[in-house]
PDB file of C-alpha atoms in Angstrom:
ATOM      1  CA  ASN A  13       0.179  -0.013  -0.096  1.00 90.00           C
ATOM      2  CA  ARG A  14       3.556   2.344   0.296  1.00 92.00           C
ATOM      3  CA  CYS A  15       3.819   1.631  -2.980  1.00 96.00           C
ATOM      4  CA  THR A  16       2.528   4.088  -5.784  1.00 97.00           C
ATOM      5  CA  PRO A  17       1.370   2.257  -9.740  1.00 97.00           C
ATOM      6  CA  ALA A  18       4.500   2.316 -11.841  1.00 97.00           C
ATOM      7  CA  PRO A  19       4.803   4.469 -14.440  1.00 97.00           C
ATOM      8  CA  ALA A  20       5.999   3.838 -18.068  1.00 97.00           C
ATOM      9  CA  SER A  21       9.707   5.225 -18.447  1.00 97.00           C
ATOM     10  CA  HIS A  22      10.523   3.433 -14.350  1.00 97.00           C
ATOM     11  CA  PRO A  23      15.080   3.052 -15.487  1.00 96.00           C
ATOM     12  CA  TYR A  24      13.817  -1.594 -15.503  1.00 97.00           C
ATOM     13  CA  ILE A  25      10.597  -1.066 -17.756  1.00 97.00           C
ATOM     14  CA  ILE A  26      12.784   0.970 -20.416  1.00 97.00           C
ATOM     15  CA  ALA A  27      15.513  -2.000 -21.106  1.00 95.00           C
ATOM     16  CA  LYS A  28      13.279  -4.895 -20.871  1.00 96.00           C
ATOM     17  CA  ARG A  29      11.305  -3.394 -22.975  1.00 95.00           C
ATOM     18  CA  GLY A  30       8.008  -3.673 -21.001  1.00 96.00           C
ATOM     19  CA  SER A  31       4.877  -2.947 -19.459  1.00 96.00           C
ATOM     20  CA  SER A  32       3.662  -1.157 -16.212  1.00 97.00           C
ATOM     21  CA  GLU A  33       0.552  -2.567 -16.063  1.00 96.00           C
ATOM     22  CA  GLY A  34       0.102  -4.335 -12.282  1.00 96.00           C
ATOM     23  CA  LEU A  35       3.482  -2.944 -11.266  1.00 98.00           C
ATOM     24  CA  ARG A  36       4.472  -0.398  -8.484  1.00 98.00           C
ATOM     25  CA  VAL A  37       6.956   1.617  -7.647  1.00 98.00           C
ATOM     26  CA  MET A  38       8.143   2.583  -4.073  1.00 97.00           C
ATOM     27  CA  PRO A  39       8.091   5.925  -3.222  1.00 96.00           C
ATOM     28  CA  THR A  40      11.565   7.988  -3.697  1.00 94.00           C
ATOM     29  CA  ASP A  41      10.968   9.510   0.081  1.00 95.00           C
ATOM     30  CA  ASP A  42      10.772   5.824   1.676  1.00 95.00           C
ATOM     31  CA  ARG A  43      13.285   4.950   2.736  1.00 95.00           C
ATOM     32  CA  LEU A  44      12.249   0.594   3.609  1.00 94.00           C
ATOM     33  CA  THR A  45      16.118  -0.411   3.478  1.00 96.00           C
ATOM     34  CA  ILE A  46      16.893  -4.094   2.450  1.00 96.00           C
ATOM     35  CA  GLY A  47      20.189  -6.034   3.612  1.00 92.00           C
ATOM     36  CA  GLY A  48      21.127  -2.041   3.730  1.00 93.00           C
ATOM     37  CA  GLN A  49      20.175  -1.289   0.554  1.00 94.00           C
ATOM     38  CA  ALA A  50      17.652   1.229  -0.181  1.00 95.00           C
ATOM     39  CA  ILE A  51      15.122   0.990  -2.283  1.00 96.00           C
ATOM     40  CA  ALA A  52      13.572   3.496  -3.166  1.00 96.00           C
ATOM     41  CA  GLY A  53      12.405   4.177  -6.915  1.00 96.00           C
ATOM     42  CA  TRP A  54      12.886   0.463  -6.987  1.00 97.00           C
ATOM     43  CA  LEU A  55      10.452  -1.579  -9.040  1.00 98.00           C
ATOM     44  CA  VAL A  56       8.177  -3.960  -7.769  1.00 98.00           C
ATOM     45  CA  VAL A  57       6.581  -6.597  -8.367  1.00 98.00           C
ATOM     46  CA  PRO A  58       3.299  -8.857  -6.966  1.00 98.00           C
ATOM     47  CA  ALA A  59       3.724 -11.843  -6.816  1.00 98.00           C
ATOM     48  CA  LEU A  60      -0.166 -13.757  -6.403  1.00 98.00           C
ATOM     49  CA  SER A  61      -1.467 -17.187  -5.399  1.00 96.00           C
ATOM     50  CA  VAL A  62      -3.104 -19.007  -8.572  1.00 95.00           C
ATOM     51  CA  THR A  63      -6.005 -17.834  -6.728  1.00 94.00           C
ATOM     52  CA  GLY A  64      -4.875 -13.475  -6.413  1.00 95.00           C
ATOM     53  CA  GLU A  65      -3.880 -13.879  -2.668  1.00 97.00           C
ATOM     54  CA  LEU A  66      -1.070 -11.836  -2.385  1.00 97.00           C
ATOM     55  CA  LYS A  67       2.256 -14.378  -1.059  1.00 97.00           C
ATOM     56  CA  THR A  68       5.196 -11.612  -1.596  1.00 97.00           C
ATOM     57  CA  LEU A  69       7.076  -9.037  -3.520  1.00 97.00           C
ATOM     58  CA  GLN A  70      10.222  -8.240  -5.601  1.00 97.00           C
ATOM     59  CA  PHE A  71      12.216  -5.029  -5.978  1.00 98.00           C
ATOM     60  CA  ILE A  72      13.646  -4.214  -9.091  1.00 98.00           C
ATOM     61  CA  PRO A  73      16.404  -1.359  -9.188  1.00 96.00           C
ATOM     62  CA  PRO A  74      17.522   0.051 -12.540  1.00 94.00           C
ATOM     63  CA  PRO A  75      19.710  -1.630 -14.082  1.00 93.00           C
ATOM     64  CA  GLY A  76      23.164  -1.810 -13.543  1.00 90.00           C
ATOM     65  CA  GLU A  77      22.018  -0.093  -9.188  1.00 91.00           C
ATOM     66  CA  GLY A  78      22.205  -4.001  -7.628  1.00 90.00           C
ATOM     67  CA  LYS A  79      20.498  -7.066  -7.635  1.00 94.00           C
ATOM     68  CA  LYS A  80      16.773  -7.906  -7.099  1.00 96.00           C
ATOM     69  CA  LEU A  81      15.448  -8.295  -4.089  1.00 97.00           C
ATOM     70  CA  ASN A  82      12.418 -10.165  -1.711  1.00 96.00           C
ATOM     71  CA  LEU A  83      10.815  -8.972   0.659  1.00 95.00           C
ATOM     72  CA  PRO A  84      12.282 -10.091   4.430  1.00 94.00           C
ATOM     73  CA  GLY A  85       9.485 -12.092   6.479  1.00 93.00           C
ATOM     74  CA  ALA A  86       7.508 -13.233   3.715  1.00 94.00           C
ATOM     75  CA  SER A  87       7.296 -16.236   1.812  1.00 95.00           C
ATOM     76  CA  PHE A  88       6.961 -16.896  -2.133  1.00 96.00           C
ATOM     77  CA  ALA A  89       4.999 -20.127  -1.540  1.00 95.00           C
ATOM     78  CA  ASP A  90       3.238 -20.992  -4.862  1.00 95.00           C
ATOM     79  CA  GLY A  91       3.540 -17.106  -5.867  1.00 97.00           C
ATOM     80  CA  PHE A  92       3.875 -16.300  -9.837  1.00 98.00           C
ATOM     81  CA  PHE A  93       3.150 -12.470 -11.900  1.00 98.00           C
ATOM     82  CA  THR A  94       1.284 -12.969 -15.076  1.00 98.00           C
ATOM     83  CA  ILE A  95       2.077 -10.775 -18.096  1.00 98.00           C
ATOM     84  CA  GLY A  96      -2.097 -11.671 -19.529  1.00 97.00           C
ATOM     85  CA  ASN A  97      -4.244 -13.400 -18.072  1.00 96.00           C
ATOM     86  CA  LEU A  98      -4.586 -17.239 -17.862  1.00 97.00           C
ATOM     87  CA  ASN A  99      -8.517 -17.247 -18.621  1.00 95.00           C
ATOM     88  CA  ASP A 100      -8.260 -15.611 -21.766  1.00 94.00           C
ATOM     89  CA  SER A 101      -4.924 -17.828 -23.120  1.00 96.00           C
ATOM     90  CA  PRO A 102      -4.802 -21.248 -24.767  1.00 97.00           C
ATOM     91  CA  ARG A 103      -1.359 -21.168 -23.827  1.00 97.00           C
ATOM     92  CA  ALA A 104       0.835 -20.015 -21.368  1.00 98.00           C
ATOM     93  CA  TYR A 105       4.563 -19.534 -20.948  1.00 98.00           C
ATOM     94  CA  ILE A 106       6.435 -20.691 -17.810  1.00 98.00           C
ATOM     95  CA  VAL A 107       9.679 -18.150 -17.463  1.00 98.00           C
ATOM     96  CA  GLU A 108      12.009 -17.872 -14.591  1.00 97.00           C
ATOM     97  CA  GLY A 109      11.158 -13.719 -14.784  1.00 97.00           C
ATOM     98  CA  ILE A 110       9.666 -10.751 -15.551  1.00 98.00           C
ATOM     99  CA  GLY A 111      11.606 -10.128 -19.120  1.00 97.00           C
ATOM    100  CA  GLN A 112      11.251 -12.968 -19.907  1.00 98.00           C
ATOM    101  CA  ALA A 113       7.371 -12.906 -19.840  1.00 98.00           C
ATOM    102  CA  TRP A 114       7.418  -9.293 -21.675  1.00 98.00           C
ATOM    103  CA  ALA A 115       8.875 -10.783 -23.624  1.00 98.00           C
ATOM    104  CA  CYS A 116       6.959 -13.844 -24.414  1.00 98.00           C
ATOM    105  CA  HIS A 117       3.855 -12.580 -23.977  1.00 98.00           C
ATOM    106  CA  GLU A 118       4.829  -9.108 -27.063  1.00 98.00           C
ATOM    107  CA  ALA A 119       5.599 -12.508 -29.641  1.00 98.00           C
ATOM    108  CA  THR A 120       2.777 -14.082 -29.433  1.00 98.00           C
ATOM    109  CA  GLY A 121       0.029 -12.015 -27.475  1.00 98.00           C
ATOM    110  CA  ASN A 122      -0.155 -15.642 -24.847  1.00 98.00           C
ATOM    111  CA  ALA A 123       0.224 -15.265 -20.787  1.00 98.00           C
ATOM    112  CA  ALA A 124       3.858 -15.745 -19.935  1.00 98.00           C
ATOM    113  CA  VAL A 125       3.773 -15.691 -15.793  1.00 98.00           C
ATOM    114  CA  ALA A 126       7.496 -14.725 -14.095  1.00 98.00           C
ATOM    115  CA  CYS A 127       8.032 -17.361 -11.552  1.00 98.00           C
ATOM    116  CA  PHE A 128      11.042 -15.316 -10.067  1.00 97.00           C
ATOM    117  CA  GLY A 129      13.543 -18.192 -10.819  1.00 94.00           C
ATOM    118  CA  SER A 130      14.518 -21.088 -12.151  1.00 93.00           C
ATOM    119  CA  GLY A 131      14.413 -22.826  -8.720  1.00 94.00           C
ATOM    120  CA  ARG A 132      10.312 -22.104  -8.291  1.00 96.00           C
ATOM    121  CA  MET A 133       9.659 -22.695 -11.818  1.00 96.00           C
ATOM    122  CA  ALA A 134       8.558 -26.567 -11.248  1.00 97.00           C
ATOM    123  CA  THR A 135       6.154 -24.855  -7.869  1.00 97.00           C
ATOM    124  CA  VAL A 136       4.531 -22.118  -9.833  1.00 98.00           C
ATOM    125  CA  ALA A 137       4.051 -24.584 -13.434  1.00 98.00           C
ATOM    126  CA  GLN A 138       2.410 -27.229 -11.109  1.00 98.00           C
ATOM    127  CA  ALA A 139       0.161 -24.764  -8.671  1.00 97.00           C
ATOM    128  CA  ILE A 140      -1.421 -23.221 -12.507  1.00 98.00           C
ATOM    129  CA  ARG A 141      -1.860 -26.946 -13.541  1.00 97.00           C
ATOM    130  CA  SER A 142      -3.667 -27.493 -11.028  1.00 96.00           C
ATOM    131  CA  ARG A 143      -5.602 -24.828 -11.749  1.00 96.00           C
ATOM    132  CA  TYR A 144      -5.924 -25.062 -15.194  1.00 97.00           C
ATOM    133  CA  ASP A 145      -6.249 -28.679 -16.716  1.00 95.00           C
ATOM    134  CA  ALA A 146      -6.328 -27.764 -19.955  1.00 96.00           C
ATOM    135  CA  LEU A 147      -3.873 -25.146 -20.312  1.00 97.00           C
ATOM    136  CA  GLN A 148      -1.476 -25.271 -23.102  1.00 98.00           C
ATOM    137  CA  LEU A 149       1.849 -24.798 -20.336  1.00 98.00           C
ATOM    138  CA  ILE A 150       5.483 -23.984 -22.297  1.00 98.00           C
ATOM    139  CA  VAL A 151       8.308 -23.967 -20.092  1.00 98.00           C
ATOM    140  CA  VAL A 152      11.230 -21.286 -21.933  1.00 98.00           C
ATOM    141  CA  CYS A 153      14.454 -21.761 -20.212  1.00 96.00           C
ATOM    142  CA  ASP A 154      16.892 -19.640 -20.196  1.00 97.00           C
ATOM    143  CA  CYS A 155      20.518 -21.680 -20.309  1.00 97.00           C
ATOM    144  CA  GLY A 156      21.629 -23.782 -18.565  1.00 96.00           C
ATOM    145  CA  GLN A 157      18.341 -24.677 -17.295  1.00 96.00           C
ATOM    146  CA  GLU A 158      17.994 -27.480 -20.228  1.00 96.00           C
ATOM    147  CA  LEU A 159      17.222 -30.256 -17.826  1.00 96.00           C
ATOM    148  CA  LYS A 160      15.028 -28.468 -15.364  1.00 95.00           C
ATOM    149  CA  ALA A 161      12.720 -27.070 -17.988  1.00 96.00           C
ATOM    150  CA  GLU A 162      12.346 -30.918 -19.314  1.00 97.00           C
ATOM    151  CA  THR A 163      11.542 -32.015 -16.422  1.00 97.00           C
ATOM    152  CA  THR A 164       9.589 -29.790 -14.939  1.00 97.00           C
ATOM    153  CA  ALA A 165       7.369 -29.786 -17.902  1.00 97.00           C
ATOM    154  CA  LYS A 166       7.223 -33.296 -18.551  1.00 97.00           C
ATOM    155  CA  ASP A 167       5.772 -34.034 -14.116  1.00 97.00           C
ATOM    156  CA  VAL A 168       2.686 -31.438 -15.855  1.00 97.00           C
ATOM    157  CA  ARG A 169       2.123 -32.748 -19.055  1.00 97.00           C
ATOM    158  CA  ALA A 170       3.903 -29.474 -20.770  1.00 98.00           C
ATOM    159  CA  GLU A 171       6.331 -28.639 -23.395  1.00 98.00           C
ATOM    160  CA  TRP A 172       8.910 -26.477 -23.592  1.00 98.00           C
ATOM    161  CA  VAL A 173      11.137 -24.563 -25.124  1.00 98.00           C
ATOM    162  CA  GLU A 174      14.805 -23.945 -24.927  1.00 97.00           C
ATOM    163  CA  MET A 175      17.536 -21.558 -25.940  1.00 97.00           C
ATOM    164  CA  PRO A 176      20.427 -21.575 -28.948  1.00 96.00           C
ATOM    165  CA  VAL A 177      22.926 -23.523 -27.385  1.00 92.00           C
ATOM    166  CA  ASP A 178      25.726 -21.262 -28.385  1.00 95.00           C
ATOM    167  CA  LYS A 179      24.196 -18.664 -26.535  1.00 96.00           C
ATOM    168  CA  PRO A 180      25.953 -17.667 -22.844  1.00 96.00           C
ATOM    169  CA  ALA A 181      24.594 -18.824 -19.473  1.00 95.00           C
ATOM    170  CA  ASN A 182      21.696 -17.249 -18.732  1.00 95.00           C
ATOM    171  CA  TYR A 183      20.532 -15.794 -21.630  1.00 97.00           C
ATOM    172  CA  ASP A 184      16.576 -15.780 -22.008  1.00 97.00           C
ATOM    173  CA  ALA A 185      14.229 -15.117 -23.746  1.00 98.00           C
ATOM    174  CA  ASN A 186      14.026 -10.962 -23.629  1.00 97.00           C
ATOM    175  CA  ASP A 187      18.121 -11.129 -24.742  1.00 97.00           C
ATOM    176  CA  TYR A 188      17.093 -13.015 -28.179  1.00 98.00           C
ATOM    177  CA  ALA A 189      13.896 -11.043 -28.274  1.00 98.00           C
ATOM    178  CA  CYS A 190      16.827  -7.880 -28.001  1.00 96.00           C
ATOM    179  CA  GLU A 191      19.241  -9.469 -30.483  1.00 97.00           C
ATOM    180  CA  HIS A 192      16.511 -11.361 -33.376  1.00 98.00           C
ATOM    181  CA  GLY A 193      13.007  -9.667 -32.374  1.00 97.00           C
ATOM    182  CA  VAL A 194      10.293 -10.260 -31.466  1.00 97.00           C
ATOM    183  CA  ASP A 195       9.142 -12.450 -35.203  1.00 98.00           C
ATOM    184  CA  ALA A 196      12.109 -14.698 -34.562  1.00 98.00           C
ATOM    185  CA  LEU A 197      11.102 -14.871 -30.406  1.00 98.00           C
ATOM    186  CA  ALA A 198       8.161 -15.592 -31.973  1.00 98.00           C
ATOM    187  CA  THR A 199       9.190 -18.833 -33.938  1.00 98.00           C
ATOM    188  CA  LEU A 200      11.339 -20.180 -31.713  1.00 98.00           C
ATOM    189  CA  LEU A 201       8.161 -20.394 -28.712  1.00 98.00           C
ATOM    190  CA  ALA A 202       5.962 -21.390 -31.262  1.00 97.00           C
ATOM    191  CA  ALA A 203       8.903 -25.278 -31.078  1.00 96.00           C
ATOM    192  CA  PRO A 204       8.052 -25.965 -28.337  1.00 97.00           C
ATOM    193  CA  LYS A 205       9.217 -30.016 -27.877  1.00 97.00           C
TER     194      LYS A 205
END
């Protein structure tokens, strides 16, 4: 409640070619610190359960000003953030972070779910599958996370997409869209394993 609606001009949104919809920003005069880091002006991404219950928050600094931080004392549990609408989409892309979700949604028009890290993709995919039994799920992994993505996909009756093998670790769908364009990303996403 202390946060204000995020402006489209937030540096992280601009850098990742995203949207401010559903996001907040910490007021520039807020005194909250996490691990000694002041987070005034940082982007705030809510982690919501599959039923819409707020679980926790992730704070994202402007590019080059630190690393993402999470709200102390709160658990992500099965929380995630969705770009688009799971109820109106024939498929949903399961990705690590909001930048990848923005890219997948822009490329396809389908829902994309930010899990807040590769270690949470299986939990989030299971939660979504439990609520949306017939929804086509496609796990989109960063480079270096292929085995985890394939395993998650098998466990939830999903498909998966990997980035080109010649790219460095952590190269992701947003990087691919920035390098090759959203049409090229749409082509890559259209051929899941």
